[in-house]
Amino acid sequence: MAKAPRVLGIVLAGGEGKRLMPLTADRAKPAVPFGGSYRLIDFVLSNLVNAGYRNLCVLTQYKSHSLDRHVTVTWRMSTLLGNFVTCVPAQQRLGPQWYQGSADAIYQSMNLINDAKPDIIVVFGADHVYRMDASLMVAAHIERGNGVTVAGIRVPRAEASEFGVIKTADDGYGIADFLEKPADPPGLPDSPDETFASMGNYVFSADVLVEALRKDAANPASRHDMGGDIIPMLVAEGKAGVYDFKDSDVPGALDRDRSYWRDVGSLDSYHEAHMDLVSIQPVFNLYNSDWPIFTSHPQLPGAKFTDNATVGESIVCAGSIISGATVDHSVIGANVIVLAGAKIDRAVIMDNCKIGANVVLKNVILDKNIEIPDGTEIGVDPDLDRERGFTVSKGGVTVLGKGQVIKP
Ligand code: ADQ
């Protein structure tokens, strides 16, 4: 039997996530809370750990404190067998500059590669909600002898200008062309309204990545970006192949969440992805214990419902108390108090919020530590919401930043 390859996982977690403002005002995008108890980074780390990869470096840069704290507390690995999940901040190892882009982040962290001496380097983004068995992608990469393998998924053409677009070679496995965020993404021959997009997850043969990073670093015209520079370079050199996400099944997947992948890059997609969690037949099933999504849970008592509270199709986390209120299609974090007469619909409410009596919340996202005074209505009149200084997304979701103060 062939020896198992040495695999190093690099998780790119330095993104600002500007389109998620105000949720990213105080934290990096991978640290944005999701689904009540998780942070976005828990999805990629769970996917890598469940796939058997336990040598993982998380490259951070932008507002990394809460990300660093979360990874350190949640992802403590037994160091037996050499396991580790470490946050690696930008360290100016090669000069006074911060990371110039995602490729430069890896280039400046070359010492990690030199130390770990991997055969294979798995480079995954940290911003997505999905389940994927990364070991199946690694196996396909080795079997097909690629220099780099890019994970791809069909997305609606209308959304594809946010993504790298892959044109597959005639054999179905090679990449003939790669366009990073094209203004007018091409449709697929069998489905003109869809495009094959890069998920921002790559498997590299270590020597190919190291050589590509060195060449890129020496190129003054490069933006030093994985999707913008490194992947197109390797496509041009004929070294790139594609891995279709639909081939990556995980144990316990349901038919409806088998190929679920969401880039929660905008406030609307972030809100929608929460709605995908709460329906009776959830589009994305958090309750698949065969491929668990790990996080750390605070030491709190169970959620409590009193005074004829009515709660339907919602997730309510530990320590929260819903008293005499109506909650529908919502995700409520830990330590949230909701008082009598409040009506909450399609809301994402993070930890430590207090919702007063008779408050109405509809299509809202409340970041942590917000107190809503009795009788306040939010998400009912978008113009009034804007006047009050709240963010209203394109799709009409009203968003309040962490600790935002609301006048009665
Ligand atoms: P984007 O997500 O727009 O597109 P980028 O902003 O570089 O690309 O983010 C990719 C990952 O790298 C994220 O996890 C982010 O947090 C991280 N990152 C960004 N800048 C970084 C830095 N300086 N240091 C460390 N980490 C950094 C990418 C690809 C597209 C693909 C989409 C899929 O470029 O081709 O389609 O992901 O969402």
XYZ file of C-alpha atoms and ligand atoms in Angstrom:
446
model
C 0.000 0.000 0.000
C 1.285 3.488 -0.890
C 2.368 5.658 2.033
C -0.231 8.287 3.014
C 0.910 11.757 1.874
C 1.933 14.350 4.462
C -0.740 17.021 4.290
C -0.476 20.577 5.618
C -3.693 22.614 5.709
C -3.503 26.385 5.262
C -6.705 28.278 5.953
C -6.797 31.797 4.512
C -8.522 33.859 7.166
C -7.263 37.380 6.605
C -10.238 38.715 4.632
C -11.906 41.959 5.670
C -15.388 41.076 4.464
C -16.268 44.698 3.650
C -19.664 43.726 2.246
C -20.640 42.284 5.635
C -20.257 45.636 7.412
C -21.264 46.378 10.174
C -20.748 42.720 11.212
C -17.063 43.001 10.268
C -16.473 46.388 11.900
C -14.798 44.739 14.848
C -13.743 41.312 13.588
C -12.395 39.469 10.551
C -15.020 37.864 8.324
C -14.092 34.284 9.328
C -14.862 35.272 12.944
C -18.397 36.454 12.164
C -20.849 34.418 14.275
C -23.106 32.057 12.354
C -26.021 29.805 13.226
C -26.242 30.868 16.875
C -23.221 29.037 18.237
C -20.648 28.971 15.446
C -18.167 31.290 13.754
C -17.743 31.037 9.983
C -14.275 29.539 10.364
C -15.719 26.507 12.196
C -17.071 25.135 8.904
C -13.760 24.877 7.064
C -11.888 23.677 10.148
C -14.540 21.006 10.812
C -14.307 19.895 7.174
C -10.531 19.542 7.387
C -10.458 17.892 10.810
C -13.263 15.460 9.920
C -11.315 14.590 6.752
C -8.415 13.550 9.007
C -6.197 16.636 8.541
C -4.883 17.853 11.879
C -1.868 19.969 10.868
C -3.615 23.240 10.192
C -2.372 26.824 10.065
C -4.872 29.670 10.015
C -3.354 32.778 8.396
C -4.823 35.926 9.910
C -4.291 39.628 9.396
C -7.300 41.956 9.600
C -8.801 42.564 13.091
C -7.794 39.112 14.135
C -8.288 39.259 17.907
C -11.677 37.539 18.198
C -10.730 35.041 15.472
C -7.529 34.203 17.279
C -9.351 33.845 20.606
C -12.043 31.637 19.079
C -9.564 29.340 17.288
C -7.345 29.092 20.348
C -10.228 28.217 22.676
C -12.194 25.958 20.310
C -9.579 24.198 18.257
C -7.144 23.071 20.926
C -5.881 19.770 19.550
C -4.167 17.041 21.433
C -0.525 17.460 20.442
C -0.137 13.688 20.533
C 0.645 12.475 16.998
C 1.803 15.995 16.092
C -1.686 17.513 15.767
C -2.059 21.293 15.730
C -4.414 24.051 14.670
C -2.556 27.344 15.001
C -3.354 30.930 14.151
C -0.452 32.559 12.377
C -0.637 36.361 12.325
C 1.125 38.508 9.717
C 4.685 38.802 11.056
C 6.558 40.921 8.503
C 9.079 38.120 8.080
C 10.224 39.284 4.656
C 10.120 43.039 5.121
C 8.081 45.800 6.654
C 4.899 45.221 4.636
C 1.673 43.459 5.619
C 0.292 40.714 3.385
C -0.240 42.154 -0.088
C -2.820 39.492 -0.960
C -3.735 35.892 -0.199
C -0.756 34.483 -2.162
C 1.625 36.826 -0.361
C 0.138 35.611 2.940
C 1.347 32.086 2.111
C 4.622 33.320 0.612
C 5.406 35.263 3.787
C 4.575 32.121 5.798
C 6.933 29.857 3.853
C 8.619 28.896 7.134
C 5.480 26.854 7.964
C 5.937 24.838 4.774
C 9.667 24.451 5.351
C 9.003 23.176 8.881
C 6.150 20.780 8.036
C 7.703 19.403 4.802
C 4.331 18.366 3.378
C 3.753 16.466 0.120
C 0.385 18.122 -0.297
C -0.798 21.574 0.783
C -4.524 22.095 1.115
C -5.336 25.828 0.878
C -8.940 26.560 1.808
C -10.855 29.800 2.331
C -12.535 30.486 5.649
C -15.706 32.256 4.657
C -18.149 29.578 3.546
C -20.924 27.447 4.973
C -20.767 23.881 3.671
C -19.715 20.330 4.348
C -16.996 18.763 2.240
C -14.716 15.778 2.651
C -11.380 17.344 1.707
C -9.703 13.912 1.651
C -11.737 12.925 -1.441
C -10.418 16.015 -3.235
C -6.854 15.191 -2.181
C -7.283 11.610 -3.452
C -8.559 12.903 -6.828
C -5.639 15.379 -6.998
C -3.094 12.597 -6.488
C -4.827 10.148 -8.833
C -4.996 12.680 -11.666
C -1.438 13.944 -11.135
C -2.391 17.628 -11.071
C -0.110 20.400 -9.826
C -3.125 22.176 -8.384
C -6.733 21.068 -8.100
C -9.439 23.711 -7.754
C -12.807 22.864 -6.200
C -15.667 23.966 -8.443
C -19.408 24.323 -8.078
C -22.217 25.365 -10.406
C -23.655 28.741 -9.387
C -26.278 30.975 -11.045
C -24.584 33.022 -13.784
C -26.032 36.212 -12.308
C -23.936 35.707 -9.143
C -20.769 34.492 -10.798
C -18.996 37.823 -11.232
C -18.087 37.558 -7.513
C -16.174 34.336 -8.212
C -13.336 32.823 -10.183
C -14.875 31.123 -13.202
C -13.524 27.796 -14.458
C -13.665 26.667 -18.055
C -13.221 22.920 -17.955
C -11.075 21.157 -20.560
C -12.709 18.632 -22.903
C -11.703 15.678 -20.675
C -13.818 17.243 -17.882
C -10.887 17.227 -15.424
C -8.387 19.800 -16.681
C -8.881 23.578 -16.533
C -8.666 25.210 -19.956
C -9.241 28.745 -18.727
C -9.738 30.572 -15.404
C -11.211 34.063 -15.171
C -11.091 35.778 -11.788
C -14.341 37.685 -11.182
C -15.264 38.366 -14.830
C -17.778 41.151 -15.462
C -19.785 38.933 -17.800
C -19.358 35.311 -16.737
C -19.891 32.746 -19.489
C -22.755 30.232 -19.186
C -22.242 26.466 -19.322
C -22.868 24.646 -22.619
C -25.549 22.432 -21.004
C -26.958 25.220 -18.796
C -26.556 28.813 -20.103
C -27.819 30.370 -16.840
C -25.180 28.649 -14.743
C -21.413 29.060 -14.431
C -18.796 26.748 -12.946
C -17.244 28.771 -10.107
C -14.147 28.290 -8.009
C -14.961 27.734 -4.343
C -11.617 29.268 -3.353
C -10.471 25.838 -2.110
C -7.283 24.432 -3.626
C -5.148 21.304 -3.260
C -1.511 21.753 -4.316
C 1.430 19.459 -4.738
C 3.800 21.224 -2.332
C 6.638 21.757 -4.835
C 4.244 23.279 -7.384
C 2.859 25.759 -4.851
C 6.301 26.793 -3.608
C 7.587 27.369 -7.136
C 4.472 29.306 -8.150
C 4.687 31.541 -5.046
C 8.357 32.309 -5.731
C 7.613 33.252 -9.338
C 4.660 35.359 -8.267
C 6.693 37.176 -5.598
C 9.241 38.158 -8.261
C 6.564 39.597 -10.539
C 6.041 43.316 -9.804
C 2.818 43.346 -11.866
C 1.137 40.719 -9.671
C -1.455 41.518 -7.004
C -0.256 38.387 -5.196
C -3.711 36.884 -5.031
C -4.452 33.152 -5.144
C -7.486 33.412 -7.434
C -6.213 36.410 -9.420
C -2.593 35.368 -9.993
C -1.481 31.911 -8.803
C -4.329 29.837 -10.270
C -4.258 31.598 -13.702
C -0.442 31.088 -13.796
C -0.784 27.338 -13.180
C -3.681 27.070 -15.647
C -1.458 28.697 -18.301
C 1.274 26.167 -17.452
C -1.200 23.288 -17.950
C -0.854 22.124 -14.326
C -4.400 22.770 -13.077
C -7.335 20.417 -12.728
C -10.810 20.766 -11.347
C -12.664 18.834 -8.651
C -16.428 18.942 -8.877
C -17.873 19.628 -5.408
C -20.817 17.362 -6.147
C -18.395 14.387 -6.033
C -17.590 15.177 -2.410
C -20.113 13.423 -0.286
C -19.944 13.387 3.492
C -21.431 10.740 5.771
C -24.960 11.499 6.929
C -25.694 14.071 4.176
C -29.324 14.484 3.199
C -30.354 14.724 -0.435
C -31.223 18.389 -0.028
C -27.996 19.497 1.642
C -25.634 17.225 -0.271
C -24.195 20.010 -2.463
C -24.915 22.963 -0.160
C -22.282 25.707 -0.318
C -22.875 29.339 0.490
C -20.488 32.226 0.221
C -22.051 34.379 2.924
C -20.239 37.412 1.551
C -23.151 39.851 1.637
C -25.673 40.718 4.353
C -28.471 39.240 2.243
C -26.700 35.925 1.618
C -25.757 35.797 5.310
C -29.398 36.285 6.303
C -30.663 33.791 3.720
C -28.171 31.154 4.858
C -29.641 31.453 8.356
C -33.124 30.889 6.955
C -31.708 27.725 5.328
C -30.998 26.378 8.826
C -34.376 26.790 10.458
C -37.074 25.311 8.236
C -38.657 22.002 9.321
C -36.742 20.310 6.523
C -33.591 22.465 6.707
C -31.785 23.139 3.461
C -28.562 22.856 5.449
C -28.702 20.351 8.279
C -26.612 21.392 11.282
C -27.785 18.231 13.033
C -25.690 15.760 11.027
C -23.623 14.168 13.768
C -21.802 11.932 11.252
C -19.915 15.025 10.027
C -20.116 17.359 13.004
C -19.461 21.062 12.792
C -17.438 21.789 15.907
C -17.428 24.915 18.017
C -17.098 25.777 21.695
C -20.245 26.204 23.715
C -20.377 28.531 26.715
C -21.132 27.153 30.173
C -24.803 28.130 30.317
C -28.133 26.586 31.314
C -30.536 25.424 28.593
C -32.829 27.838 26.786
C -36.081 28.548 28.668
C -39.546 29.365 27.290
C -42.099 30.877 29.670
C -45.447 32.674 29.807
C -46.874 30.920 26.714
C -44.033 31.886 24.423
C -44.623 30.634 20.879
C -41.494 29.594 19.046
C -41.570 27.935 15.625
C -38.884 26.954 13.127
C -36.126 28.622 15.081
C -32.827 27.857 16.749
C -32.463 29.197 20.285
C -29.092 28.839 22.021
C -28.256 28.132 25.639
C -28.845 30.696 28.351
C -31.639 32.453 26.439
C -35.098 33.125 27.871
C -38.132 33.754 25.662
C -40.987 34.996 27.771
C -44.495 35.469 26.354
C -43.158 36.427 22.914
C -43.683 35.033 19.410
C -40.578 33.896 17.528
C -40.706 32.532 14.001
C -37.993 31.544 11.481
C -35.220 33.004 13.595
C -31.794 32.153 14.970
C -31.220 33.386 18.511
C -27.776 33.233 20.083
C -26.769 32.639 23.692
C -27.909 34.712 26.680
C -30.655 36.570 24.828
C -33.723 37.768 26.731
C -36.990 38.346 24.852
C -39.828 39.930 26.818
C -43.619 39.568 26.607
C -45.505 40.662 23.535
C -42.427 40.867 21.306
C -42.905 39.590 17.752
C -39.781 38.301 16.062
C -39.810 37.054 12.493
C -36.902 36.073 10.226
C -34.372 37.500 12.656
C -30.757 36.649 13.396
C -30.023 37.772 16.949
C -26.550 37.279 18.378
C -25.425 36.697 21.964
C -26.317 38.935 24.915
C -29.098 40.956 23.260
C -32.100 42.094 25.245
C -35.384 42.522 23.371
C -37.937 44.589 25.265
C -41.693 44.063 25.639
C -43.847 44.498 22.518
C -40.848 44.986 20.241
C -41.377 44.066 16.568
C -38.367 42.710 14.648
C -38.746 41.557 11.056
C -35.956 40.593 8.646
C -33.217 41.856 10.933
C -29.699 40.950 11.972
C -28.690 42.139 15.444
C -25.019 41.772 16.328
C -24.048 41.088 19.966
C -24.852 43.172 23.046
C -27.790 45.194 21.708
C -30.681 46.309 23.871
C -33.942 47.087 22.074
C -36.222 49.334 24.175
C -39.864 48.324 24.788
C -42.228 48.912 21.881
C -39.521 49.589 19.224
C -40.178 48.413 15.659
C -37.234 47.507 13.431
C -37.365 46.054 9.916
C -40.899 47.312 9.314
C -40.102 50.633 7.591
C -36.718 50.656 5.762
C -36.668 54.467 5.396
C -37.171 54.939 9.122
C -34.464 52.330 9.755
C -32.001 54.271 7.580
C -32.940 57.538 9.314
C -32.141 55.916 12.635
C -28.651 55.066 11.368
C -29.208 51.346 10.790
C -27.800 49.551 7.748
C -30.443 48.281 5.325
C -29.203 45.693 2.808
C -30.118 45.605 -0.887
C -32.582 42.829 -0.136
C -34.199 44.832 2.704
C -32.594 43.253 5.774
C -31.963 45.765 8.586
C -28.654 45.252 10.363
C -27.476 46.683 13.691
C -23.795 46.626 14.630
C -22.333 45.265 17.846
C -23.512 47.184 20.897
C -25.400 49.770 18.793
C -27.476 51.966 21.088
C -31.141 52.424 20.212
C -33.036 55.396 21.552
C -36.456 54.544 23.005
P -12.624 36.192 -2.676
O -13.327 35.536 -1.542
O -13.170 37.486 -3.162
O -12.512 35.177 -3.926
P -10.341 36.880 -1.123
O -10.923 38.153 -0.651
O -8.881 36.811 -1.461
O -11.087 36.338 -2.391
O -10.659 35.781 0.007
C -10.282 34.411 -0.115
C -9.906 33.876 1.253
O -8.652 34.430 1.611
C -10.876 34.270 2.364
O -11.018 33.194 3.262
C -10.217 35.462 3.020
O -10.563 35.533 4.408
C -8.756 35.147 2.816
N -7.866 36.317 2.630
C -8.053 37.408 1.854
N -7.016 38.246 1.948
C -6.129 37.658 2.775
C -4.855 38.025 3.309
N -4.286 39.168 2.968
N -4.263 37.187 4.181
C -4.826 36.007 4.531
N -6.034 35.611 4.091
C -6.667 36.412 3.215
C -11.911 33.878 -3.731
C -11.252 33.412 -5.019
C -12.307 33.225 -6.101
C -13.359 32.250 -5.589
C -13.962 32.793 -4.297
C -14.962 31.827 -3.681
O -10.257 34.352 -5.423
O -11.710 32.721 -7.290
O -14.373 32.082 -6.567
O -12.914 32.970 -3.336
O -15.632 32.449 -2.631
